[in-house]
Amino acid sequence: MDEIKKWTIYLIFLVAGFATGVGSIGLFPQFWLQYGLTGMIVHLIFLAILTYVAILEAETVMKSGYYFVELYNKVSKRPAMVLSIFAAIAMFLSYYTANTMLTVLSPVLGTGTVARLIAKILMFAIVFVILTRAKEKTFAIMAIGSVIFVVAVTITTVAFKLQISESATFLGMAKHMLVARHPITLDLIKAAAERAIYGVGLGFAFYLMLGSFINERFNAKVIIGAGILVQLFIGVLSTITVVYAIAPTTPDRLLQYVYGGEEGAIQLMGELPHILADYPTLILLIGISAFFAGITSLLPTAEVGLQIVESTLRVSRNKAATYLVAVALAIGVVDSSPSIADMVLKAVTVITFFTAIFELYPVLTSKEKPQTSALAIAGIAAVLFPVGGLYALFAVFRAGGVYVVSGIIAAVVILFGLFGDKLVPEKA
């Protein structure tokens, strides 16, 4: 096999691992069960549009001849945009590191404040070692980790299907929920768009970085399109796994998971050792799958943050990794409390609608314009992101309480990205 074919396969799995994450293990099934067949159809429409946007982003950087950070700092002169993307990455890492490690440690540590802090410190240590020691092999390690993840999820799903009895009382109810039809509401559209944004992974400049890594001998459509299809396949397998994992319990527990949000999904992971006490092999398999789901998203996202720091501050890779981990961990200490962590999650969810616009900016302002059809899809996304973002922003303010802080944090990051260029030192 020649190098191009080998790296194409690597990169397909890299994209799949990045786009999947714990969200596809825990939140995609949650979304599908809550909104049924209608929600799935709306989600697939958004997913198709956003996948093509990701392809456009990678191809734009490939053709530009510039490194992706340079497109902001040197070409478009919008450094605040890329720094806003970095802020979103740092907050995401501060939250997601805990969730990833807790997929393994929650049965021992629980999911409280101390547990989250210990988990994220351990996870940051792993990420830091890989980023600083692997160096040029980092992408290969990420890709191999993604292959292991896909294999683990497939084995886990088959094992659950074979070992959990089909006679569980509410399996019929769960299957009915998956094919149920619902009215198309703003909440459904917002949830479908959020899952699609997370399902593709827009808002963190990953596809711009990918375009910097590959050249025109690679086919970005094949790499990204196949990667997202693998991600969708994993989401379907994960839904089967989650439904069968809850089967030994009660219908009430299923509904608690479906309407419990991300913290409800994490709580379920902590309860699985009790729910599946008679199935130790299944507990091990789902823990391995969820852990690799998290780390295969964490590493590429952290790599983007590292490269933004490295290019903006013009420091070595090791120093950039140190700065990235220090900033994200400082935020992580503050958001170790589950309630604060959920507040940060809501802020990141709002922010990514707008950083997705910032990520799309080089496509919209490129001198080499895409074809009319491609530009039309980019235009749809350019409208979709701010509309969805404003709706999400109003929703967190409407929720009140600690979520008002989510809205304030999101507004500060977004406004800085839009109007903060003059605040960035000229050398950046």
Short mmCIF file of C-alpha atoms in Angstrom, two decimals:
data_model
loop_
_atom_site.label_atom_id
_atom_site.label_comp_id
_atom_site.label_asym_id
_atom_site.label_seq_id
_atom_site.Cartn_x
_atom_site.Cartn_y
_atom_site.Cartn_z
CA MET A 1 0.00 0.00 0.00
CA ASP A 2 1.46 3.40 -0.99
CA GLU A 3 1.80 6.25 1.51
CA ILE A 4 -1.15 8.25 0.17
CA LYS A 5 -3.59 5.33 0.51
CA LYS A 6 -2.22 4.43 3.95
CA TRP A 7 -2.56 7.99 5.24
CA THR A 8 -5.99 8.36 3.65
CA ILE A 9 -7.20 5.42 5.75
CA TYR A 10 -5.46 6.86 8.82
CA LEU A 11 -7.08 10.23 8.27
CA ILE A 12 -10.57 8.77 7.72
CA PHE A 13 -10.33 7.15 11.15
CA LEU A 14 -8.80 10.32 12.60
CA VAL A 15 -11.82 12.33 11.40
CA ALA A 16 -14.20 9.63 12.67
CA GLY A 17 -12.55 9.59 16.11
CA PHE A 18 -12.47 13.38 16.37
CA ALA A 19 -16.10 13.77 15.28
CA THR A 20 -17.45 10.99 17.50
CA GLY A 21 -16.39 11.58 21.09
CA VAL A 22 -18.32 10.70 24.21
CA GLY A 23 -21.23 12.65 22.70
CA SER A 24 -21.94 9.89 20.21
CA ILE A 25 -21.69 7.25 22.93
CA GLY A 26 -23.98 9.02 25.41
CA LEU A 27 -25.72 11.99 23.81
CA PHE A 28 -26.54 10.84 20.30
CA PRO A 29 -28.69 7.95 21.64
CA GLN A 30 -30.25 10.41 24.08
CA PHE A 31 -31.18 12.79 21.25
CA TRP A 32 -32.53 10.01 19.03
CA LEU A 33 -34.66 8.51 21.81
CA GLN A 34 -36.05 11.93 22.73
CA TYR A 35 -36.91 13.17 19.23
CA GLY A 36 -37.43 9.88 17.37
CA LEU A 37 -37.43 9.45 13.61
CA THR A 38 -38.30 13.11 12.98
CA GLY A 39 -35.29 14.30 14.95
CA MET A 40 -33.03 11.83 13.14
CA ILE A 41 -34.14 13.05 9.71
CA VAL A 42 -33.57 16.71 10.64
CA HIS A 43 -30.21 15.76 12.14
CA LEU A 44 -29.13 13.98 8.92
CA ILE A 45 -29.99 17.06 6.85
CA PHE A 46 -27.85 19.25 9.10
CA LEU A 47 -25.10 16.62 9.14
CA ALA A 48 -24.93 16.51 5.32
CA ILE A 49 -24.71 20.32 5.06
CA LEU A 50 -22.07 20.64 7.76
CA THR A 51 -19.99 17.76 6.39
CA TYR A 52 -19.76 19.60 3.09
CA VAL A 53 -18.80 22.78 4.95
CA ALA A 54 -15.97 20.86 6.65
CA ILE A 55 -14.78 19.65 3.24
CA LEU A 56 -14.81 23.22 1.89
CA GLU A 57 -12.74 24.39 4.86
CA ALA A 58 -10.06 21.75 4.38
CA GLU A 59 -9.90 22.32 0.62
CA THR A 60 -9.64 26.11 1.06
CA VAL A 61 -6.57 25.78 3.27
CA MET A 62 -5.04 23.13 0.97
CA LYS A 63 -5.32 25.46 -2.02
CA SER A 64 -4.29 28.64 -0.20
CA GLY A 65 -0.69 27.64 0.47
CA TYR A 66 -0.97 29.15 3.97
CA TYR A 67 -0.89 27.54 7.37
CA PHE A 68 -4.40 27.78 8.88
CA VAL A 69 -3.46 30.24 11.66
CA GLU A 70 -1.79 32.48 9.06
CA LEU A 71 -5.12 32.80 7.25
CA TYR A 72 -6.36 34.76 10.27
CA ASN A 73 -3.19 36.54 11.37
CA LYS A 74 -1.67 37.45 7.99
CA VAL A 75 -4.26 37.12 5.23
CA SER A 76 -7.63 38.24 6.61
CA LYS A 77 -6.13 40.20 9.54
CA ARG A 78 -8.71 38.74 11.95
CA PRO A 79 -6.53 37.37 14.78
CA ALA A 80 -9.33 37.75 17.35
CA MET A 81 -11.32 35.08 15.54
CA VAL A 82 -8.66 32.42 15.93
CA LEU A 83 -8.13 33.43 19.57
CA SER A 84 -11.86 33.01 20.19
CA ILE A 85 -11.58 29.53 18.72
CA PHE A 86 -8.71 28.91 21.16
CA ALA A 87 -10.91 30.07 24.05
CA ALA A 88 -13.62 27.60 22.98
CA ILE A 89 -11.02 24.82 22.81
CA ALA A 90 -9.63 25.61 26.28
CA MET A 91 -13.10 25.56 27.85
CA PHE A 92 -14.02 22.39 25.99
CA LEU A 93 -10.87 20.65 27.21
CA SER A 94 -11.47 21.81 30.79
CA TYR A 95 -14.84 20.06 30.77
CA TYR A 96 -14.28 17.12 28.43
CA THR A 97 -11.10 15.80 30.07
CA ALA A 98 -13.09 15.02 33.23
CA ASN A 99 -15.91 13.35 31.30
CA THR A 100 -13.47 11.18 29.36
CA MET A 101 -11.55 9.91 32.37
CA LEU A 102 -14.75 9.43 34.38
CA THR A 103 -15.95 6.89 31.83
CA VAL A 104 -13.32 4.66 33.41
CA LEU A 105 -13.00 6.04 36.94
CA SER A 106 -16.58 6.99 37.86
CA PRO A 107 -17.31 3.55 39.37
CA VAL A 108 -14.40 4.18 41.77
CA LEU A 109 -14.42 7.96 42.22
CA GLY A 110 -18.05 8.84 41.58
CA THR A 111 -18.95 11.96 39.57
CA GLY A 112 -18.69 14.69 42.21
CA THR A 113 -16.41 17.73 42.37
CA VAL A 114 -13.31 15.98 43.70
CA ALA A 115 -13.77 13.10 41.27
CA ARG A 116 -14.01 15.50 38.32
CA LEU A 117 -10.88 17.36 39.40
CA ILE A 118 -8.82 14.19 39.84
CA ALA A 119 -10.09 12.82 36.53
CA LYS A 120 -9.21 15.93 34.53
CA ILE A 121 -5.72 16.22 36.07
CA LEU A 122 -4.98 12.62 35.08
CA MET A 123 -6.41 13.14 31.60
CA PHE A 124 -4.45 16.36 31.05
CA ALA A 125 -1.27 14.51 32.04
CA ILE A 126 -1.93 11.87 29.37
CA VAL A 127 -2.73 14.49 26.72
CA PHE A 128 0.39 16.51 27.59
CA VAL A 129 2.69 13.47 27.36
CA ILE A 130 1.28 12.45 23.96
CA LEU A 131 1.46 15.99 22.52
CA THR A 132 5.04 16.60 23.68
CA ARG A 133 6.59 13.15 23.27
CA ALA A 134 4.92 11.80 20.14
CA LYS A 135 5.49 15.01 18.12
CA GLU A 136 5.49 14.06 14.40
CA LYS A 137 3.83 10.73 15.26
CA THR A 138 0.90 12.43 17.01
CA PHE A 139 -1.44 12.12 14.01
CA ALA A 140 -0.60 8.43 13.57
CA ILE A 141 -1.26 7.77 17.27
CA MET A 142 -4.60 9.59 17.05
CA ALA A 143 -5.57 7.56 13.97
CA ILE A 144 -4.59 4.23 15.52
CA GLY A 145 -6.52 5.16 18.67
CA SER A 146 -9.56 5.83 16.48
CA VAL A 147 -9.25 2.42 14.81
CA ILE A 148 -9.16 0.77 18.24
CA PHE A 149 -12.20 2.82 19.23
CA VAL A 150 -14.29 1.75 16.20
CA VAL A 151 -13.40 -1.91 16.75
CA ALA A 152 -14.19 -1.63 20.48
CA VAL A 153 -17.62 -0.04 19.83
CA THR A 154 -18.52 -2.74 17.30
CA ILE A 155 -17.52 -5.57 19.65
CA THR A 156 -19.35 -3.89 22.54
CA THR A 157 -22.61 -3.59 20.56
CA VAL A 158 -22.51 -7.23 19.43
CA ALA A 159 -21.74 -8.36 22.99
CA PHE A 160 -24.68 -6.43 24.45
CA LYS A 161 -27.04 -7.75 21.78
CA LEU A 162 -25.99 -11.33 22.51
CA GLN A 163 -25.93 -11.21 26.31
CA ILE A 164 -28.90 -9.00 27.24
CA SER A 165 -32.25 -10.75 27.04
CA GLU A 166 -34.69 -9.54 24.39
CA SER A 167 -37.48 -10.06 26.94
CA ALA A 168 -36.62 -6.90 28.91
CA THR A 169 -39.95 -5.19 29.48
CA PHE A 170 -39.18 -1.80 28.02
CA LEU A 171 -37.09 -2.73 24.96
CA GLY A 172 -40.28 -2.40 22.94
CA MET A 173 -40.84 1.08 24.41
CA ALA A 174 -37.29 2.14 23.51
CA LYS A 175 -37.64 0.88 19.94
CA HIS A 176 -40.95 2.75 19.62
CA MET A 177 -39.25 5.95 20.83
CA LEU A 178 -36.59 5.60 18.12
CA VAL A 179 -39.16 5.49 15.29
CA ALA A 180 -41.70 7.89 16.80
CA ARG A 181 -42.72 11.00 14.88
CA HIS A 182 -42.69 14.39 16.59
CA PRO A 183 -43.73 17.89 15.51
CA ILE A 184 -40.83 19.95 14.22
CA THR A 185 -40.27 22.51 16.95
CA LEU A 186 -37.51 25.06 17.57
CA ASP A 187 -36.20 22.87 20.38
CA LEU A 188 -35.98 19.87 18.04
CA ILE A 189 -34.22 21.92 15.34
CA LYS A 190 -31.80 23.39 17.91
CA ALA A 191 -31.02 19.94 19.36
CA ALA A 192 -30.55 18.44 15.87
CA ALA A 193 -28.26 21.29 14.84
CA GLU A 194 -26.21 20.99 18.06
CA ARG A 195 -25.78 17.25 17.57
CA ALA A 196 -24.77 17.84 13.93
CA ILE A 197 -22.24 20.52 14.88
CA TYR A 198 -20.80 18.18 17.48
CA GLY A 199 -21.22 15.24 15.07
CA VAL A 200 -18.99 16.96 12.52
CA GLY A 201 -16.91 18.81 15.09
CA LEU A 202 -17.19 22.35 13.72
CA GLY A 203 -16.17 25.34 15.80
CA PHE A 204 -12.70 24.10 16.79
CA ALA A 205 -10.86 24.70 13.45
CA PHE A 206 -9.96 21.01 13.15
CA TYR A 207 -10.72 20.88 9.43
CA LEU A 208 -8.63 23.98 8.80
CA MET A 209 -5.74 22.26 10.59
CA LEU A 210 -6.40 19.10 8.58
CA GLY A 211 -6.17 21.13 5.37
CA SER A 212 -2.77 22.42 6.54
CA PHE A 213 -1.56 18.86 7.09
CA ILE A 214 -2.62 17.30 3.76
CA ASN A 215 -1.82 18.39 0.21
CA GLU A 216 -3.69 18.16 -3.08
CA ARG A 217 -2.67 14.52 -3.58
CA PHE A 218 -5.26 13.72 -0.90
CA ASN A 219 -9.00 13.75 -1.52
CA ALA A 220 -10.58 15.79 1.29
CA LYS A 221 -14.09 14.72 0.21
CA VAL A 222 -13.24 11.05 0.69
CA ILE A 223 -11.38 11.57 3.98
CA ILE A 224 -13.99 13.79 5.64
CA GLY A 225 -17.10 12.24 4.07
CA ALA A 226 -16.08 8.70 4.98
CA GLY A 227 -14.99 9.81 8.45
CA ILE A 228 -18.39 11.36 9.20
CA LEU A 229 -20.19 8.26 7.89
CA VAL A 230 -18.14 6.14 10.30
CA GLN A 231 -19.11 8.57 13.07
CA LEU A 232 -22.80 8.16 12.19
CA PHE A 233 -22.41 4.37 12.16
CA ILE A 234 -20.86 4.54 15.63
CA GLY A 235 -23.80 6.66 16.81
CA VAL A 236 -26.26 3.99 15.67
CA LEU A 237 -24.22 1.22 17.34
CA SER A 238 -24.01 3.31 20.51
CA THR A 239 -27.78 3.71 20.58
CA ILE A 240 -28.21 -0.06 20.47
CA THR A 241 -25.62 -0.44 23.23
CA VAL A 242 -27.19 2.18 25.52
CA VAL A 243 -30.71 0.76 25.12
CA TYR A 244 -29.55 -2.75 25.95
CA ALA A 245 -27.34 -1.45 28.79
CA ILE A 246 -30.37 0.02 30.56
CA ALA A 247 -32.48 -3.08 29.84
CA PRO A 248 -31.83 -4.77 33.23
CA THR A 249 -33.36 -1.77 35.03
CA THR A 250 -36.74 0.00 34.71
CA PRO A 251 -38.59 2.16 32.15
CA ASP A 252 -38.27 5.10 34.57
CA ARG A 253 -34.47 4.82 34.39
CA LEU A 254 -34.61 4.98 30.61
CA LEU A 255 -36.71 8.15 30.73
CA GLN A 256 -34.38 9.66 33.34
CA TYR A 257 -31.49 9.13 30.94
CA VAL A 258 -33.35 10.40 27.87
CA TYR A 259 -34.32 13.72 29.49
CA GLY A 260 -31.30 14.12 31.80
CA GLY A 261 -28.91 16.01 29.51
CA GLU A 262 -25.14 15.43 29.48
CA GLU A 263 -24.87 15.14 33.24
CA GLY A 264 -27.61 12.49 33.06
CA ALA A 265 -25.49 10.55 30.56
CA ILE A 266 -22.44 10.76 32.83
CA GLN A 267 -24.56 9.69 35.80
CA LEU A 268 -25.69 6.66 33.82
CA MET A 269 -22.05 5.70 33.18
CA GLY A 270 -21.44 5.80 36.93
CA GLU A 271 -24.45 3.55 37.56
CA LEU A 272 -23.62 0.94 34.91
CA PRO A 273 -21.52 -1.23 37.27
CA HIS A 274 -24.66 -1.65 39.42
CA ILE A 275 -27.08 -2.01 36.51
CA LEU A 276 -24.80 -4.56 34.80
CA ALA A 277 -23.47 -6.24 37.93
CA ASP A 278 -24.12 -9.65 36.36
CA TYR A 279 -22.28 -8.72 33.15
CA PRO A 280 -18.68 -7.71 34.09
CA THR A 281 -17.41 -8.19 30.53
CA LEU A 282 -19.98 -5.73 29.20
CA ILE A 283 -18.96 -3.14 31.81
CA LEU A 284 -15.34 -3.45 30.70
CA LEU A 285 -16.20 -3.18 27.01
CA ILE A 286 -18.40 -0.09 27.35
CA GLY A 287 -15.78 1.58 29.57
CA ILE A 288 -13.06 0.98 26.96
CA SER A 289 -15.31 2.23 24.15
CA ALA A 290 -16.30 5.41 26.00
CA PHE A 291 -12.72 6.15 27.03
CA PHE A 292 -11.40 5.85 23.49
CA ALA A 293 -14.36 7.91 22.25
CA GLY A 294 -13.24 10.71 24.53
CA ILE A 295 -9.52 10.58 23.94
CA THR A 296 -9.85 10.40 20.15
CA SER A 297 -11.74 13.72 20.32
CA LEU A 298 -9.53 15.29 22.97
CA LEU A 299 -6.21 14.77 21.20
CA PRO A 300 -7.10 16.38 17.83
CA THR A 301 -8.84 19.29 19.59
CA ALA A 302 -5.84 19.79 21.86
CA GLU A 303 -3.55 19.62 18.80
CA VAL A 304 -5.48 22.52 17.21
CA GLY A 305 -5.16 24.56 20.41
CA LEU A 306 -1.44 23.76 20.62
CA GLN A 307 -0.86 24.87 17.03
CA ILE A 308 -2.75 28.11 17.57
CA VAL A 309 -0.53 28.90 20.58
CA GLU A 310 2.64 27.77 18.77
CA SER A 311 1.95 29.90 15.71
CA THR A 312 0.55 32.96 17.51
CA LEU A 313 3.20 33.21 20.23
CA ARG A 314 6.00 31.73 18.10
CA VAL A 315 7.13 29.34 20.79
CA SER A 316 8.29 25.71 20.72
CA ARG A 317 5.84 22.83 20.61
CA ASN A 318 6.60 21.85 24.21
CA LYS A 319 6.03 25.39 25.47
CA ALA A 320 2.81 25.68 23.46
CA ALA A 321 1.56 22.41 24.99
CA THR A 322 2.45 23.69 28.46
CA TYR A 323 0.57 26.97 27.93
CA LEU A 324 -2.46 25.17 26.50
CA VAL A 325 -2.69 22.67 29.37
CA ALA A 326 -2.09 25.40 31.96
CA VAL A 327 -4.92 27.58 30.63
CA ALA A 328 -7.37 24.69 30.22
CA LEU A 329 -6.52 23.21 33.62
CA ALA A 330 -6.92 26.61 35.32
CA ILE A 331 -10.45 26.76 33.89
CA GLY A 332 -10.88 23.12 34.86
CA VAL A 333 -10.20 23.80 38.52
CA VAL A 334 -13.03 26.31 38.53
CA ASP A 335 -15.50 24.07 36.67
CA SER A 336 -14.85 20.89 38.67
CA SER A 337 -18.22 21.23 40.38
CA PRO A 338 -20.86 19.40 38.31
CA SER A 339 -23.15 22.45 38.28
CA ILE A 340 -20.35 24.76 37.14
CA ALA A 341 -19.22 22.15 34.62
CA ASP A 342 -22.72 22.12 33.13
CA MET A 343 -22.65 25.91 33.03
CA VAL A 344 -19.35 25.83 31.08
CA LEU A 345 -20.77 23.18 28.74
CA LYS A 346 -23.73 25.43 27.94
CA ALA A 347 -21.35 28.33 27.27
CA VAL A 348 -19.24 26.20 24.91
CA THR A 349 -22.37 24.98 23.11
CA VAL A 350 -23.38 28.59 22.40
CA ILE A 351 -19.85 29.65 21.49
CA THR A 352 -19.32 26.86 18.96
CA PHE A 353 -22.21 28.13 16.84
CA PHE A 354 -20.23 31.35 16.39
CA THR A 355 -16.71 29.91 16.27
CA ALA A 356 -18.11 27.71 13.49
CA ILE A 357 -18.70 31.01 11.61
CA PHE A 358 -15.14 32.10 12.41
CA GLU A 359 -13.92 28.72 11.13
CA LEU A 360 -15.91 29.24 7.93
CA TYR A 361 -14.59 32.79 7.47
CA PRO A 362 -11.53 31.80 5.36
CA VAL A 363 -13.86 30.00 2.92
CA LEU A 364 -16.16 33.00 2.56
CA THR A 365 -13.29 35.47 2.10
CA SER A 366 -10.98 33.30 -0.02
CA LYS A 367 -9.67 34.86 -3.23
CA GLU A 368 -10.23 31.51 -4.95
CA LYS A 369 -14.01 31.29 -4.71
CA PRO A 370 -15.67 27.84 -4.53
CA GLN A 371 -18.21 26.76 -7.15
CA THR A 372 -21.65 28.37 -6.95
CA SER A 373 -23.26 25.28 -5.40
CA ALA A 374 -20.50 25.04 -2.78
CA LEU A 375 -20.79 28.73 -2.03
CA ALA A 376 -24.56 28.32 -1.64
CA ILE A 377 -24.06 25.60 0.99
CA ALA A 378 -21.48 27.77 2.75
CA GLY A 379 -24.04 30.59 2.69
CA ILE A 380 -26.71 28.33 4.24
CA ALA A 381 -24.26 27.44 7.00
CA ALA A 382 -23.35 31.10 7.46
CA VAL A 383 -27.03 31.82 8.14
CA LEU A 384 -27.68 28.66 10.14
CA PHE A 385 -24.85 29.23 12.62
CA PRO A 386 -25.80 32.72 13.86
CA VAL A 387 -29.53 31.92 13.95
CA GLY A 388 -28.86 28.74 15.94
CA GLY A 389 -26.32 30.55 18.09
CA LEU A 390 -28.65 33.42 18.97
CA TYR A 391 -31.43 30.97 19.81
CA ALA A 392 -29.03 28.99 22.04
CA LEU A 393 -27.82 32.22 23.65
CA PHE A 394 -31.35 33.39 24.46
CA ALA A 395 -32.16 29.90 25.76
CA VAL A 396 -29.39 29.97 28.37
CA PHE A 397 -30.41 33.43 29.55
CA ARG A 398 -34.02 32.27 29.69
CA ALA A 399 -32.98 29.26 31.79
CA GLY A 400 -31.78 31.69 34.49
CA GLY A 401 -29.69 30.86 37.53
CA VAL A 402 -26.11 29.83 36.89
CA TYR A 403 -26.82 29.62 33.15
CA VAL A 404 -26.92 33.42 32.97
CA VAL A 405 -23.16 33.18 33.52
CA SER A 406 -23.01 30.77 30.56
CA GLY A 407 -24.59 33.46 28.42
CA ILE A 408 -22.24 36.17 29.66
CA ILE A 409 -19.14 34.05 29.04
CA ALA A 410 -20.38 33.12 25.57
CA ALA A 411 -21.18 36.75 24.73
CA VAL A 412 -17.71 37.93 25.80
CA VAL A 413 -15.93 35.30 23.67
CA ILE A 414 -18.18 35.92 20.66
CA LEU A 415 -17.89 39.73 20.83
CA PHE A 416 -14.12 39.48 21.20
CA GLY A 417 -13.96 37.34 18.06
CA LEU A 418 -16.07 39.83 16.13
CA PHE A 419 -14.61 43.13 17.36
CA GLY A 420 -11.43 42.37 19.29
CA ASP A 421 -8.78 42.56 16.55
CA LYS A 422 -7.46 45.89 17.79
CA LEU A 423 -6.90 44.39 21.23
CA VAL A 424 -4.52 41.76 19.83
CA PRO A 425 -0.82 42.81 19.74
CA GLU A 426 0.49 43.44 16.24
CA LYS A 427 3.09 40.63 16.44
CA ALA A 428 0.25 38.08 16.80
#
